[in-house]
Structures are given as structure tokens and as C-alpha cells.
Coordinates of C-alpha atoms in Angstrom, one line a residue:
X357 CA -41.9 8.5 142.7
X358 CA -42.1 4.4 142.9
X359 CA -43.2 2.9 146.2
X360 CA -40.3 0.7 146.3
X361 CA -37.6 4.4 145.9
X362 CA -40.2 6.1 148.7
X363 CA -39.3 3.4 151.0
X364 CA -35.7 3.0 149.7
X365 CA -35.0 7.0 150.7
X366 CA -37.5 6.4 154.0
X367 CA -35.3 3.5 154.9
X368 CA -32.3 5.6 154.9
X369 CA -33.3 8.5 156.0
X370 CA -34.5 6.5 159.3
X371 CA -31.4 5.0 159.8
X372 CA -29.0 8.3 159.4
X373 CA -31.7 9.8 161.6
X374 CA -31.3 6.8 164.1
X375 CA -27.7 8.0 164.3
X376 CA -27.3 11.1 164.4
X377 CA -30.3 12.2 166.4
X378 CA -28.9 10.0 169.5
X379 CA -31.6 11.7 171.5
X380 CA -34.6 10.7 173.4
X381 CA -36.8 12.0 170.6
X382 CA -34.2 11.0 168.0
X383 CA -36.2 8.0 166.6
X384 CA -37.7 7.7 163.4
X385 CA -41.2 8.6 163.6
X386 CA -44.0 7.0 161.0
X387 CA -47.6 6.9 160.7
X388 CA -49.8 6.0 158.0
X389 CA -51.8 8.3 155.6
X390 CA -55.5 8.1 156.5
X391 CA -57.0 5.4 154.5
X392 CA -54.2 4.9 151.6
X393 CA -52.0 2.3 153.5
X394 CA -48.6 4.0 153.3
X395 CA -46.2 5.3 155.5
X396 CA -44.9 9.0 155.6
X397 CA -41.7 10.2 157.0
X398 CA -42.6 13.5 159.6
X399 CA -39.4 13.3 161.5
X400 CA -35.8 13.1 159.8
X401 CA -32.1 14.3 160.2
X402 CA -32.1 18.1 159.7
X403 CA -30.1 19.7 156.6
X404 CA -27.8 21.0 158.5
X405 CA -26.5 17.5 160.2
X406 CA -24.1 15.4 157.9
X407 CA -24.6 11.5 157.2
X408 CA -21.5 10.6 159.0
X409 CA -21.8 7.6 162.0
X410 CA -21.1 9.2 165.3
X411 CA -17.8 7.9 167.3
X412 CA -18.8 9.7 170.5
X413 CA -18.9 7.2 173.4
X414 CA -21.8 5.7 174.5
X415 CA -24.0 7.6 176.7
X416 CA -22.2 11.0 175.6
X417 CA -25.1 13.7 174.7
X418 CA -22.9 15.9 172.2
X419 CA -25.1 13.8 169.6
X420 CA -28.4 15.6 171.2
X421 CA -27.0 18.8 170.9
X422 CA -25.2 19.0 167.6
X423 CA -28.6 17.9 166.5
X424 CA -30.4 20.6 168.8
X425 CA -27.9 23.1 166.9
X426 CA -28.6 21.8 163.2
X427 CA -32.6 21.8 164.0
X428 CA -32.0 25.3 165.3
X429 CA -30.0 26.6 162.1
X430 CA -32.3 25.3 159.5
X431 CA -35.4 26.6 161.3
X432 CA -33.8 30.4 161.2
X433 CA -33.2 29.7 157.5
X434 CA -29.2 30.1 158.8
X435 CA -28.0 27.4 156.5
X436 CA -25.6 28.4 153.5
X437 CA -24.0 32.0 156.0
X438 CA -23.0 30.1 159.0
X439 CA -19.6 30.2 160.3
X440 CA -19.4 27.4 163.3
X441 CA -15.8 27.5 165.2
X442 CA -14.4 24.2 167.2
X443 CA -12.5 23.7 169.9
X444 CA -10.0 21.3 171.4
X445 CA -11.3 18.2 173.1
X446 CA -14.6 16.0 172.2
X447 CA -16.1 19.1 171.3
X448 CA -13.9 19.3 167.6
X449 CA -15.8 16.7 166.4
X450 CA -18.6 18.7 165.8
X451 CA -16.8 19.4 162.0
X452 CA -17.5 16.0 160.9
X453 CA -21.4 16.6 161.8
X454 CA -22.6 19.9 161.0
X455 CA -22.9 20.4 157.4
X456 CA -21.8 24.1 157.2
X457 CA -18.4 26.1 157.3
X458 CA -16.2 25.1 160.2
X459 CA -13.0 26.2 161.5
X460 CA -10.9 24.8 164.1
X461 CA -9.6 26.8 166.4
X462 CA -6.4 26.3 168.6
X463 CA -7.2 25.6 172.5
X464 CA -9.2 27.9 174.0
X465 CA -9.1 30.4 171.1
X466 CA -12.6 29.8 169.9
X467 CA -13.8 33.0 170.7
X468 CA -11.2 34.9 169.4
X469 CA -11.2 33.3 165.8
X470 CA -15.2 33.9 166.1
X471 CA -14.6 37.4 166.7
X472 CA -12.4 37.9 163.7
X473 CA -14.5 35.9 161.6
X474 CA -17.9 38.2 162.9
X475 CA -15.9 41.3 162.4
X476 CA -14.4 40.6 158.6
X477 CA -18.3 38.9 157.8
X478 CA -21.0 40.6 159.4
X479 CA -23.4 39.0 157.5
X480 CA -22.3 35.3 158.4
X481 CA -24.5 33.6 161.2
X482 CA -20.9 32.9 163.7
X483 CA -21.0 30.5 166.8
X484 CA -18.6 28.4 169.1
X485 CA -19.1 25.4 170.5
X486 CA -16.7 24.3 173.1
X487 CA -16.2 22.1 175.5
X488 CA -15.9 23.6 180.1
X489 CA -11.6 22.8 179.7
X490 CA -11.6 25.2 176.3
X491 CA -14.1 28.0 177.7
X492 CA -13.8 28.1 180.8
X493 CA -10.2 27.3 181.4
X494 CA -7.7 28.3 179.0
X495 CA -10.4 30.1 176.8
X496 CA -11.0 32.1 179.6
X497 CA -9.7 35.3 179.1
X498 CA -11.0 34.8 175.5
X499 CA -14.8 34.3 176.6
X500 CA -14.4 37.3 179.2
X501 CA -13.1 39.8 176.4
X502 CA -15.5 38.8 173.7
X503 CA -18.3 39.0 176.7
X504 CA -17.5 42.5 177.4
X505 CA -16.6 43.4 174.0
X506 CA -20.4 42.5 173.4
X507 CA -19.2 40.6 170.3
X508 CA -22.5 39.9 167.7
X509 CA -21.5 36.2 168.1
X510 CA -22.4 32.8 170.2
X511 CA -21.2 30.8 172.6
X512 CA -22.1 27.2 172.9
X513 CA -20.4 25.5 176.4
X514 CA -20.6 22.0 177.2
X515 CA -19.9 21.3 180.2
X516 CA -19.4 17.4 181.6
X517 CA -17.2 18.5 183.9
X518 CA -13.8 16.3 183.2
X519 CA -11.5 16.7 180.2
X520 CA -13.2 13.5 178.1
X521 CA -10.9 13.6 175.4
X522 CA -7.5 12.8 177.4
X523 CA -8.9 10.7 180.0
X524 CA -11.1 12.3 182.3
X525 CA -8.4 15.0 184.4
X526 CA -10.2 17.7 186.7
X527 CA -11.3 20.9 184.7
X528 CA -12.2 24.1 186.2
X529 CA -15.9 22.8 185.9
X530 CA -15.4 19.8 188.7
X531 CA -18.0 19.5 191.4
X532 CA -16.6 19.5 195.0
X533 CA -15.9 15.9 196.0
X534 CA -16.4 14.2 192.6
X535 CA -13.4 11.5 191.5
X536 CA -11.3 12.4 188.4
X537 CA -8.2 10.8 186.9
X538 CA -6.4 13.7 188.7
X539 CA -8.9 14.4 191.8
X540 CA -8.8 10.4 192.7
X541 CA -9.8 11.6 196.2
X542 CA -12.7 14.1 194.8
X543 CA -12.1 17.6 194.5
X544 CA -10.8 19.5 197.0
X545 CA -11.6 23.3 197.4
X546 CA -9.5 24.3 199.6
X547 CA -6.8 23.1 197.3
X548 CA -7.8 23.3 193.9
X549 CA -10.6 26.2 194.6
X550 CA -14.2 25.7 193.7
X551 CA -15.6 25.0 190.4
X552 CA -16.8 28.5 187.7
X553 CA -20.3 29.2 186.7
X554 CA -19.5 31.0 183.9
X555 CA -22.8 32.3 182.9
X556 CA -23.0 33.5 186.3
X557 CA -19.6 35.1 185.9
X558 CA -20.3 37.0 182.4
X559 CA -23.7 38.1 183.8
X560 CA -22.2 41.7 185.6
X561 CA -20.5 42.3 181.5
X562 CA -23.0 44.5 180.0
X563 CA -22.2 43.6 176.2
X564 CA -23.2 39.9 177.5
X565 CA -27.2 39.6 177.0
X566 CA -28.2 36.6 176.7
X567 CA -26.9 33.9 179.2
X568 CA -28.5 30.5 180.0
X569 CA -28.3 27.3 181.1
X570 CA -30.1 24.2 180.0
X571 CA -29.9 19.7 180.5
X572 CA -30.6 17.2 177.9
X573 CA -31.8 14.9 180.5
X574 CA -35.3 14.1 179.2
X575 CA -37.3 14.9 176.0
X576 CA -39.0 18.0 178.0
X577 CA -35.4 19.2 178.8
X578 CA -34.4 18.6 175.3
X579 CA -37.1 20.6 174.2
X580 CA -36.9 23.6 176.7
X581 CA -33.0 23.6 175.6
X582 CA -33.7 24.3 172.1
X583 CA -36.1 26.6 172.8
X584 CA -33.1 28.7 174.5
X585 CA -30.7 28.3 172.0
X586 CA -33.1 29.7 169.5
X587 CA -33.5 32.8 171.7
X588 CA -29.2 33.2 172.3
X589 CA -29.3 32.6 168.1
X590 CA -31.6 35.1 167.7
X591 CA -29.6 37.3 170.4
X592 CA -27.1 37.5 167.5
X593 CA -29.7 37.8 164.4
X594 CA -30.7 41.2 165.8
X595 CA -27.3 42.5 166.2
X596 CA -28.1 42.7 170.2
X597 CA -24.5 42.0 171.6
X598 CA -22.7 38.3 173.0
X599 CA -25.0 35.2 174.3
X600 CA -23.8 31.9 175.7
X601 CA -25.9 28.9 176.6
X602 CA -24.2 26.2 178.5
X603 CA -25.5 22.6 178.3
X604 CA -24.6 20.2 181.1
X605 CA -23.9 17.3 179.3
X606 CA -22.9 14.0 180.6
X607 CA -19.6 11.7 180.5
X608 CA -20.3 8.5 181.3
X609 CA -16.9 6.7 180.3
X610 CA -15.0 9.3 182.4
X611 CA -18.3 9.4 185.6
X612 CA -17.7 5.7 185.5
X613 CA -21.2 5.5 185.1
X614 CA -24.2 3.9 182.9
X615 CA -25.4 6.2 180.5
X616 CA -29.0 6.3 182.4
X617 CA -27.1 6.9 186.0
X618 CA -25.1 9.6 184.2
X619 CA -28.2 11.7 183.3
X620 CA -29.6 10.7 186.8
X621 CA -26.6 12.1 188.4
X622 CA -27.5 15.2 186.3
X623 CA -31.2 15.7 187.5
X624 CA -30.2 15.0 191.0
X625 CA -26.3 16.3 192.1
X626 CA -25.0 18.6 189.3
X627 CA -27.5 21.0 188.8
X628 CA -27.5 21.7 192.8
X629 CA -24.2 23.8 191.4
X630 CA -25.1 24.9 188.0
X631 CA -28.9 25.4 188.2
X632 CA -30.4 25.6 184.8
X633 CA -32.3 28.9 183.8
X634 CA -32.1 32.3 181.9
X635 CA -29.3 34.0 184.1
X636 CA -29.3 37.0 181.7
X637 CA -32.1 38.5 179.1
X638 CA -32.0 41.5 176.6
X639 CA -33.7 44.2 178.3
X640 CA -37.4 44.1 177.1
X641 CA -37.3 40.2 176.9
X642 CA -39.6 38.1 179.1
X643 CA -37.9 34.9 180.5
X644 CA -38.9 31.4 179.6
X645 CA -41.6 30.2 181.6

């Protein structure tokens, strides 16, 4: 191979990389081979994530983990027999990223389809990824019967706390006091009750194993989270029963917020309510350090 096609491909490679990682550890890394003067490529967009430009908004850390769930997938040697399943909201778009088989699923019936899909291919690698309004509101008796059903399959939540899509209304997910389009006062428990944990919820189900929750706040948080969704993948790989990991992700357009005091307001107010951590193992399993 030419020089000049080696830095064509590099050059492209960085910049779909540049796009779709959208993380703090999504750039482009090069460094030069001892003595010869050239560059290498050692970090790239995984096989499993598709070329196409992300339209999320600004700020928005779906990017982070659709990449998290790509780099996950082609490490596990998953690509080729996965089976992904969207939802309604921001969280649909995943389709347009994840180079494998996708089906979209009708609001809050993500778990469900997963479930057929699991029990017709048993073979097929099957997860969800939804958004708090699809899982934990109108998907919730879906997620509770899968749970207990221990269905082979898993659950990806991501919770920002708001509906994104349709303008920022309360979901089910809303902190105590914070401002929607719908809570313009901040949400009030006494009368719209206080926001679900949903791992925390599943946890007492004994055909739910594995439940965690992780932040994509910071490249150590970034790295910790994938480290957890490769143990709820691998929940599934060895035919051990449901796992869930719920990612508190950030809205920044909806918060009202700059992307950096989004993920601030992360680190310092939201996970007072959803602490992050291992709420449930497979018996046997040590938890993550």
C-alpha cells in the first residue's frame, strides 16, 4: 500500500472517528513508528459503528455510548448475530449508527419484541436500548415482566431525565425540584410522586442478575462504564437470566445548560438520586472495584 492511500484511508478513518466517537477519548490517536517517520492509526471507529454524521444535539452523550456499545460488540466477537431493538424518542436513532440488525419497536415495547426475537433465535446476541420515558414509563410493565421472566436478553436505559425528543416534558425519571417544559415550577412529589430507580426496582426479581448503573462524565467513567456493559453482555452470553445497565446521560438543550455544566450537574446533583454501582451480580460474581 502507497503512502499517499495509507494516509488517504488514515485521514478518513480520523475524521469518521472524530464523529462518531463524540467522547472524551473519541479523538483520533497517532504516533510515529520508531525511527521510520510515519504515522500509524491505533485508535479508530469500531466495525460495529456506521459512517453516518451524528444529528444528536450538542452536548448529548448518546454518541459516547452507542460507541461504548459497538466497542463492546466487536470485542465479544458479537458482530454478524446481533439483534439490537429501538425505542421511541432520541434513543431510535441508534439504527442509523450501529451497523448490525435493528428493529424498531413501538413505544415502550422494546422489551417485548426483544423477547420474541431471543425466544424464536437463541443463538442471536439481543439487546434494547431505550431511552427513562420508554423503560421506565410506558415500557414499564414490559421491563418488569421480561425482568422476572429472567429473559436471556439486555437492557440498555438512558436516562436524562426529560423526554428530549418532544421538548423536554417531565418523565418518570425527573429529580425533585428540577424545571421541565411541564414541571416549570420543578417537580413536585407530593403531586407528581418521586422519581423510579429502576435497577433498584428489578433488583428483589430473581430472573434479573445483573443490574448497574454507570456516567459518561469523564474518560475514567467512560471507561468503568464499558467495563459494566461487558459484564451485563456477557450476563446474556452465558445464558444466566435478564441484565440492565442504566447510563445517566445528559440533555443539555432540554437542562438549558452548556454541555460541560450538564455533565457537572451529573457528578454533583443527579447521582445524589441514582448513585452509580453494581446494584445486582450473578451469584459467584465479584463486584467491580
Amino acid at each position: 500500500m502507497s503512502r499517499d492511500v495509507r494516509e488517504s484511508r488514515g485521514a478518513a478513518t480520523e475524521e469518521a472517528a472524530g464523529v462518531q466517537a463524540g467522547s472524551p477519548t473519541g479523538s483520533l490517536v497517532r504516533e510515529r513508528e520508531e525511527g521510520a517517520g510515519r504515522s500509524k492509526v491505533v485508535f479508530a471507529r469500531p466495525r460495529a459503528l456506521t459512517e453516518a454524521r451524528t444529528i444528536y444535539c450538542p452536548g448529548c452523550t448518546h454518541g459516547i455510548i452507542h460507541r461504548l456499545v459497538a466497542e463492546v460488540l466487536e470485542e465479544l466477537d458479537l458482530l454478524g448475530r446481533t439483534v439490537g431493538v429501538g425505542s421511541i424518542g432520541c434513543s431510535v436513532l441508534i439504527y442509523d449508527y450501529l451497523d448490525v440488525d435493528m428493529i424498531s419497536a413501538a413505544h415502550g415495547r422494546a422489551l417485548a419484541v426483544a423477547t420474541g426475537v431471543k425466544r424464536v433465535l437463541p443463538d442471536r446476541f439481543v439487546f434494547t436500548y431505550q431511552g427513562d420515558g420508554d423503560l421506565a414509563s410506558i415500557g414499564t410493565a414490559e421491563t418488569v415482566h421480561a425482568a422476572a421472566r429472567g429473559e436471556r436478553v439486555t437492557a440498555i436505559l438512558v436516562n436524562n431525565g426529560v423526554y428530549g425528543m418532544t421538548g423536554g416534558q417531565m418523565a418518570p425519571t425527573t429529580l425533585p425540584g428540577m424545571r421541565t417544559t411541564t414541571s416549570p415550577a420543578g417537580r413536585d412529589p407530593e403531586l407528581t410522586g418521586f422519581p423510579i430507580r429502576m435497577p433498584e426496582m428489578l433488583a428483589s426479581l430473581e430472573g434479573a442478575v445483573y443490574l448497574a448503573r454507570v456516567t459518561v462524565t469523564s474518560p475514567k467513567e467512560v471507561l468503568r462504564a464499558k467495563r459494566v456493559l461487558k459484564r451485563a453482555f456477557e450476563v446474556q452470553l452465558q445464558g444466566l437470566g435478564f441484565s440492565l445497565v442504566e447510563f445517566l446521560s445528559s440533555c443539555p438543550i432540554n437542562w438549558k445548560m452548556d454541555p460541560a455544566d450538564a455533565l457537572r450537574y451529573i457528578e454533583k446533583e443527579v447521582v445524589k438520586y441514582y448513585p452509580p454501582g453494581e446494584i445486582k451480580v450473578p451469584e459467584g460474581w465479584k463486584p467491580l472495584a
